[in-house]
Each structure stands twice: as structure tokens, then as C-alpha cells.
XYZ file of C-alpha atoms in Angstrom:
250
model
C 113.916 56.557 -128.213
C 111.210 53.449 -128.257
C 107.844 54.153 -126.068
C 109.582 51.188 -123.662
C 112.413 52.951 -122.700
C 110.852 54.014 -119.064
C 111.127 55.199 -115.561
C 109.493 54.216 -112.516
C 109.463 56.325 -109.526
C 107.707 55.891 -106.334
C 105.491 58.643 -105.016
C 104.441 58.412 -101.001
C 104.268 60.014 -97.448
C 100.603 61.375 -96.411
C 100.307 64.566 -98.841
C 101.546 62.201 -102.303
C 98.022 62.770 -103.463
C 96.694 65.981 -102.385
C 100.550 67.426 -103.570
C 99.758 65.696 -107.439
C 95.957 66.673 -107.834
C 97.256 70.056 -107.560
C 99.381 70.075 -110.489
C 98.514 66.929 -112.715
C 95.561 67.769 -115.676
C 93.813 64.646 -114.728
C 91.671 64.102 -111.411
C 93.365 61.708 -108.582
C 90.438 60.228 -107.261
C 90.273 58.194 -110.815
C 93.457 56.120 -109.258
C 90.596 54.240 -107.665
C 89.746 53.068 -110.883
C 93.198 51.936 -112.349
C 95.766 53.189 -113.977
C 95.865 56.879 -114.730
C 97.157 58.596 -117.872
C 97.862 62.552 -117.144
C 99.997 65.307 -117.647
C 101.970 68.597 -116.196
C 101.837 71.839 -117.970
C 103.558 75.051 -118.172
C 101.783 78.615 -116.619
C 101.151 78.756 -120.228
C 98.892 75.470 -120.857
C 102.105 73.938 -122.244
C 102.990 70.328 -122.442
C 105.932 69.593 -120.047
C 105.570 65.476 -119.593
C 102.720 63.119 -119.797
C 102.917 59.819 -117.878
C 100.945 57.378 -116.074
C 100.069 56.658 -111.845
C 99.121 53.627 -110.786
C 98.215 52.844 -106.772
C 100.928 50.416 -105.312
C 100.067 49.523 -101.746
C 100.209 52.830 -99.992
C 102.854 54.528 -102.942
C 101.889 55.775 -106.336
C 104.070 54.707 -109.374
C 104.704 56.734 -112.111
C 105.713 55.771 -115.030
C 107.558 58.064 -117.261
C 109.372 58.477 -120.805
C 112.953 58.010 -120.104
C 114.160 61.062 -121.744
C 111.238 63.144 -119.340
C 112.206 61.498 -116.473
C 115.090 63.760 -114.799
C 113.209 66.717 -115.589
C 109.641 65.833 -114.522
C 111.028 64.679 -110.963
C 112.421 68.371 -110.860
C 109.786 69.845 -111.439
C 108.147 67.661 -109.185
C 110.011 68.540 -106.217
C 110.151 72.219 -106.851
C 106.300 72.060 -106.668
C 106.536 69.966 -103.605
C 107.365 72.558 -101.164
C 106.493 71.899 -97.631
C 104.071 68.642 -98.684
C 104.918 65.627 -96.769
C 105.945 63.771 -99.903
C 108.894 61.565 -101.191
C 109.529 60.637 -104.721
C 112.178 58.141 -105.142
C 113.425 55.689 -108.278
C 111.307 52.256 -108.283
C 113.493 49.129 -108.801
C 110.093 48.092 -110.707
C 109.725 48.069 -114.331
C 107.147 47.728 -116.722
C 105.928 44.674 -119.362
C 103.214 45.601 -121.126
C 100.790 43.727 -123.871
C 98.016 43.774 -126.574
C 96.919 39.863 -125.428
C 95.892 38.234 -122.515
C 96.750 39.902 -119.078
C 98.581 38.801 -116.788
C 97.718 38.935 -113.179
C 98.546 41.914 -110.906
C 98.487 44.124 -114.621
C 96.103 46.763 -115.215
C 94.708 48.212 -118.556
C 96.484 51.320 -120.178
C 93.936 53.745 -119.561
C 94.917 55.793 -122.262
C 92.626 52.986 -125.046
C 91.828 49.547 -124.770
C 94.021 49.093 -128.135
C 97.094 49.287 -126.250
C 96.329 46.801 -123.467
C 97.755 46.225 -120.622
C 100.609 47.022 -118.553
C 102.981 45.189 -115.374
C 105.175 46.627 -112.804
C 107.709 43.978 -111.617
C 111.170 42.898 -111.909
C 111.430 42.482 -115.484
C 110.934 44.473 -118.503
C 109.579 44.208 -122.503
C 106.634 43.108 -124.008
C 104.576 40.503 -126.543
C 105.987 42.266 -129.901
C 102.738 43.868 -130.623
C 103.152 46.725 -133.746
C 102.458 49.599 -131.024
C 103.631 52.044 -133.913
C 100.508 50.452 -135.727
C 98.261 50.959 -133.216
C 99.401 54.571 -131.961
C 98.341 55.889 -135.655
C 95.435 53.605 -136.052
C 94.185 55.289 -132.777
C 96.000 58.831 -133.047
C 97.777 58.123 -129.705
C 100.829 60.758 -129.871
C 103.750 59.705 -127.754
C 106.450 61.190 -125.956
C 108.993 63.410 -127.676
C 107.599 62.637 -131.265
C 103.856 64.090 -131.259
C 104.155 65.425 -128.133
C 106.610 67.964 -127.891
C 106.929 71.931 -125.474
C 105.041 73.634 -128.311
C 102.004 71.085 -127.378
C 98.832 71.733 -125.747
C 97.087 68.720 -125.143
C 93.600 69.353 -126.166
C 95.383 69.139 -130.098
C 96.711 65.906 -129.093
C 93.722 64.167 -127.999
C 94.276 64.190 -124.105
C 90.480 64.479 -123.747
C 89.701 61.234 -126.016
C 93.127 59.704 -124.215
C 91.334 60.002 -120.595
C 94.207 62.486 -119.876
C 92.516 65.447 -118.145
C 89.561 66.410 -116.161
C 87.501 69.437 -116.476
C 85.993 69.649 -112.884
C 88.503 68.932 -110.265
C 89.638 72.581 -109.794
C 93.134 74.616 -110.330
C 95.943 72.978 -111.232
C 99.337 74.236 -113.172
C 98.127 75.088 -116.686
C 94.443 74.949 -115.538
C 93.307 77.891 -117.103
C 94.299 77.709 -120.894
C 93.475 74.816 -120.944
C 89.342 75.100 -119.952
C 89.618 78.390 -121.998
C 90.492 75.907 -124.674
C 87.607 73.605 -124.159
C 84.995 76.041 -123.715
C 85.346 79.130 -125.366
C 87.170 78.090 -128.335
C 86.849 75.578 -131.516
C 90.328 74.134 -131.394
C 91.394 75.110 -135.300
C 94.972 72.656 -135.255
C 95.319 69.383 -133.571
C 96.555 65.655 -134.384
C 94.916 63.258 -136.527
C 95.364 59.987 -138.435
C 95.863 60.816 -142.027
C 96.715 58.606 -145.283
C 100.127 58.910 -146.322
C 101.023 57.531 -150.256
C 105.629 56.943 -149.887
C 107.231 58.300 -146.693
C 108.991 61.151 -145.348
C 111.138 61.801 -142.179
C 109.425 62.637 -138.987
C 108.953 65.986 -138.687
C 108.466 66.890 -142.152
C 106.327 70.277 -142.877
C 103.215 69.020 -144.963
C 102.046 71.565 -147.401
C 98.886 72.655 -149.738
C 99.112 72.258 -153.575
C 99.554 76.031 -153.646
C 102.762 76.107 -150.752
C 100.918 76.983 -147.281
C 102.135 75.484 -144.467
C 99.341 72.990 -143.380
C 101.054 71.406 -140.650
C 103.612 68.296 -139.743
C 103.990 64.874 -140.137
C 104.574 62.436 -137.242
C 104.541 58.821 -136.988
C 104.289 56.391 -140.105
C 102.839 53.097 -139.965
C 102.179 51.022 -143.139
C 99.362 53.322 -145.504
C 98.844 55.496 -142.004
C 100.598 58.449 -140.480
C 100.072 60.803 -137.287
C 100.040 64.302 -138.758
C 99.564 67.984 -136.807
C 97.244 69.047 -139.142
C 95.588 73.014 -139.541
C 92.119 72.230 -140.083
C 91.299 74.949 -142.386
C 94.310 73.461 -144.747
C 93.758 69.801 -144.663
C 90.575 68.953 -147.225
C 92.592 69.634 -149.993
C 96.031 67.974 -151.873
C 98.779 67.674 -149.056
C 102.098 66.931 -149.359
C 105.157 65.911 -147.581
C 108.441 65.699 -149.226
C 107.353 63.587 -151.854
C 105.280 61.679 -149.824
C 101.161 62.569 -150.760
C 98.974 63.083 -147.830
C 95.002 63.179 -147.374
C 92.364 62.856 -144.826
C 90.770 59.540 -144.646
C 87.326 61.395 -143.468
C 87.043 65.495 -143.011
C 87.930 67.445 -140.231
C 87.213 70.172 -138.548
């Protein structure tokens, strides 16, 4: 399903915030700031949904995958417990853009490549190649790159503005600063040059037939690709599609 195909709830009553910041990976007080890109984990560390808050008036609007959106606002409520908090389906929807912005949007926090977005009445956007500029960037989305095996320190969520390392315990907290500061992370996602094509979710392989990792998102000479670090200076293949590292890793 296309990165447009969203859901906007409504998050208010007096505890909205102090209910979120303990849960979401990312710090609330940066909703001062703009829009906020952030996720909720698993006990584990676990990806469960990434999406973005934005202050409206006295709500908070999140804006969410379609396919994530039932589930999240479960989980959402089953954290809620006693906090004086309501989270409801927005009428709003989003327009977002690569060129000039309108007024009332605000920048996608995530990287100035992928500009802007508006919540109103009316959906789409300008036609800008976002496929192009997810893998020029290494921007994972949604249910392609991002996926319940995930932990977001692989998939960037530190260069993506997606999580804070100092505003205490939330859901996940702890695998994921164990992550950050007393390992080297060993797998993760990076822009790679593919040479033909192969189906999302291909396995990419060594010359010698060791799993090296997977292959996301194609765009043009470019690809998203889970890669194992340790695996990826050498010949890489997937399907018949040849892959290699446009700088080294690791």
C-alpha cells in the first residue's frame, strides 16, 4: 500500500502528553518544535508502528500508515489506563510536498528531502518520486523496510529524528539504549547500487551463498537493502539482480 494511504486520529484531554512520552521512542517536548516523527516498540525493543504528532490547537494528530492504524490505536488504549485521554478518528487528512509550502504545513521532520506536510480537508500531493527520494536518503517506510522483526536503530531512527536518548523509560526503552551504547550495531539499512531488479523482499547473497541480507525498495540505479555488515564489501546478489555498496560500511 502507497506511503499516502493514511490515518489521522486526534489525541486530547489533560494527560494526551504525559500518557504518549511514556511509551513513544521520541521525546514530547520536541512537539514544540514541529512535527514529530516517532515510534512504539515491543518489551522486546521491537518495531510495532512508526508515525508522526503534530500539535493542533489543544489535540495532537497522529498520523499513521493505514494498514498500522487499527492496531496502533489498540495498543494505544490498552496503555492508556486510567490517563485522562481520548483518541478519536480526525476528519483531517494529509497533502504533503517536495516544493513550496503551503501555509498552516509543517516540514516532515523525518529529512528536509521529503518536505512538507498539510492536515485539512483534502488529500494527495505534488507527484514528487518519494520512492526516489526514500532510497536516495535510506528512509524505510511502513510495512516494506520496516517490518515486527525491526529495531529501529538498523533503520536509521536516530538519523530520521525518531528517538531520544534522554527523556527516560518508555516501552522498549531498554534494548534500545543497550543498542546505542554498548553495542556496534553489525546489520542495519542502507542505500546500495542495484544492476536489473528483483522483487521486494528478495534474500541478497555473497558470491560464495551466505545470506547477506534483503532487498527493499528499488528506485532507478538505487535500492534500500538490510544489509549484514560483515557480508556486504564483497559481490552481492539478488535474484539476478547484482548488488554493491556505493561507499563501505560498517
Amino acid at each position: 500500500m502507497p506511503e499516502h494511504a493514511r490515518k489521522i486520529y486526534e489525541i486530547t484531554g489533560p494527560d494526551a502528553r504525559d500518557f504518549l512520552q511514556n511509551i513513544v521512542t521520541n521525546d514530547m517536548a520536541r512537539l514544540k518544535d514541529g512535527a514529530m516523527y516517532t515510534a512504539i516498540l515491543t518489551p522486546q525493543g521491537k518495531y510495532l508502528a512508526d508515525f508522526l504528532l503534530v500539535a493542533h490547537g489543544d489535540a495532537i494528530l497522529l498520523d499513521v500508515a493505514e494498514p498500522l492504524a487499527a492496531g496502533l490505536v489498540q495498543r494505544l488504549n490498552m496503555y492508556k489506563l486510567r490517563a485522562d485521554a481520548q483518541i478519536s478518528e480526525s476528519p483531517l487528512k494529509v497533502q504533503r510536498g517536495t516544493g513550496d509550502a503551503p501555509e498552516g504545513a509543517v516540514e516532515d521532520p523525518r529529512h528536509p528531502a521529503l518536505g512538507w506536510r498539510l492536515y485539512n480537508e483534502t488529500d494527495g500531493d505534488d507527484g514528487s518520486d518519494w520512492d526516489a527520494i526514500r532510497v536516495a536518503h535510506c528512509i524505510p517506510e511502513s510495512g516494506i523496510e520496516l517490518t515486527g522483526d525491526t529495531f529501529i536503530l538498523e533503520a536509521g531512527f536516530e538519523r530520521l529524528n525518531g528517538v531520544d536518548f534522554k527523556k527516560g523509560c518508555y516501552v522498549g526503552q531498554e534494548v534500545t539504549a543497550r543498542m546505542k551504547h554498548k553495542t556496534e550495531l553489525r546489520k542495519g539499512l542502507v542505500t546500495v547500487d542495484v544492476d536489473g531488479s528483483a522483487p521486494v523482499g528478495s534474500e541478497i547473497k555473497t558470491e560464495d551463498g551466505k545470506t547477506a541480507g534483503t532487498l527493499f525498495t528499488q528506485s532507478g540505479s538505487q535500492a534500500i537493502a538490510y544489509l549484514r555488515f560483515d557480508r556486504a564489501n564483497g559481490a552481492l546478489s539478488a535474484n539476478s539482480a547484482r548488488i554493491s555498496m556505493p561507499q563501505s560500511v560498517g
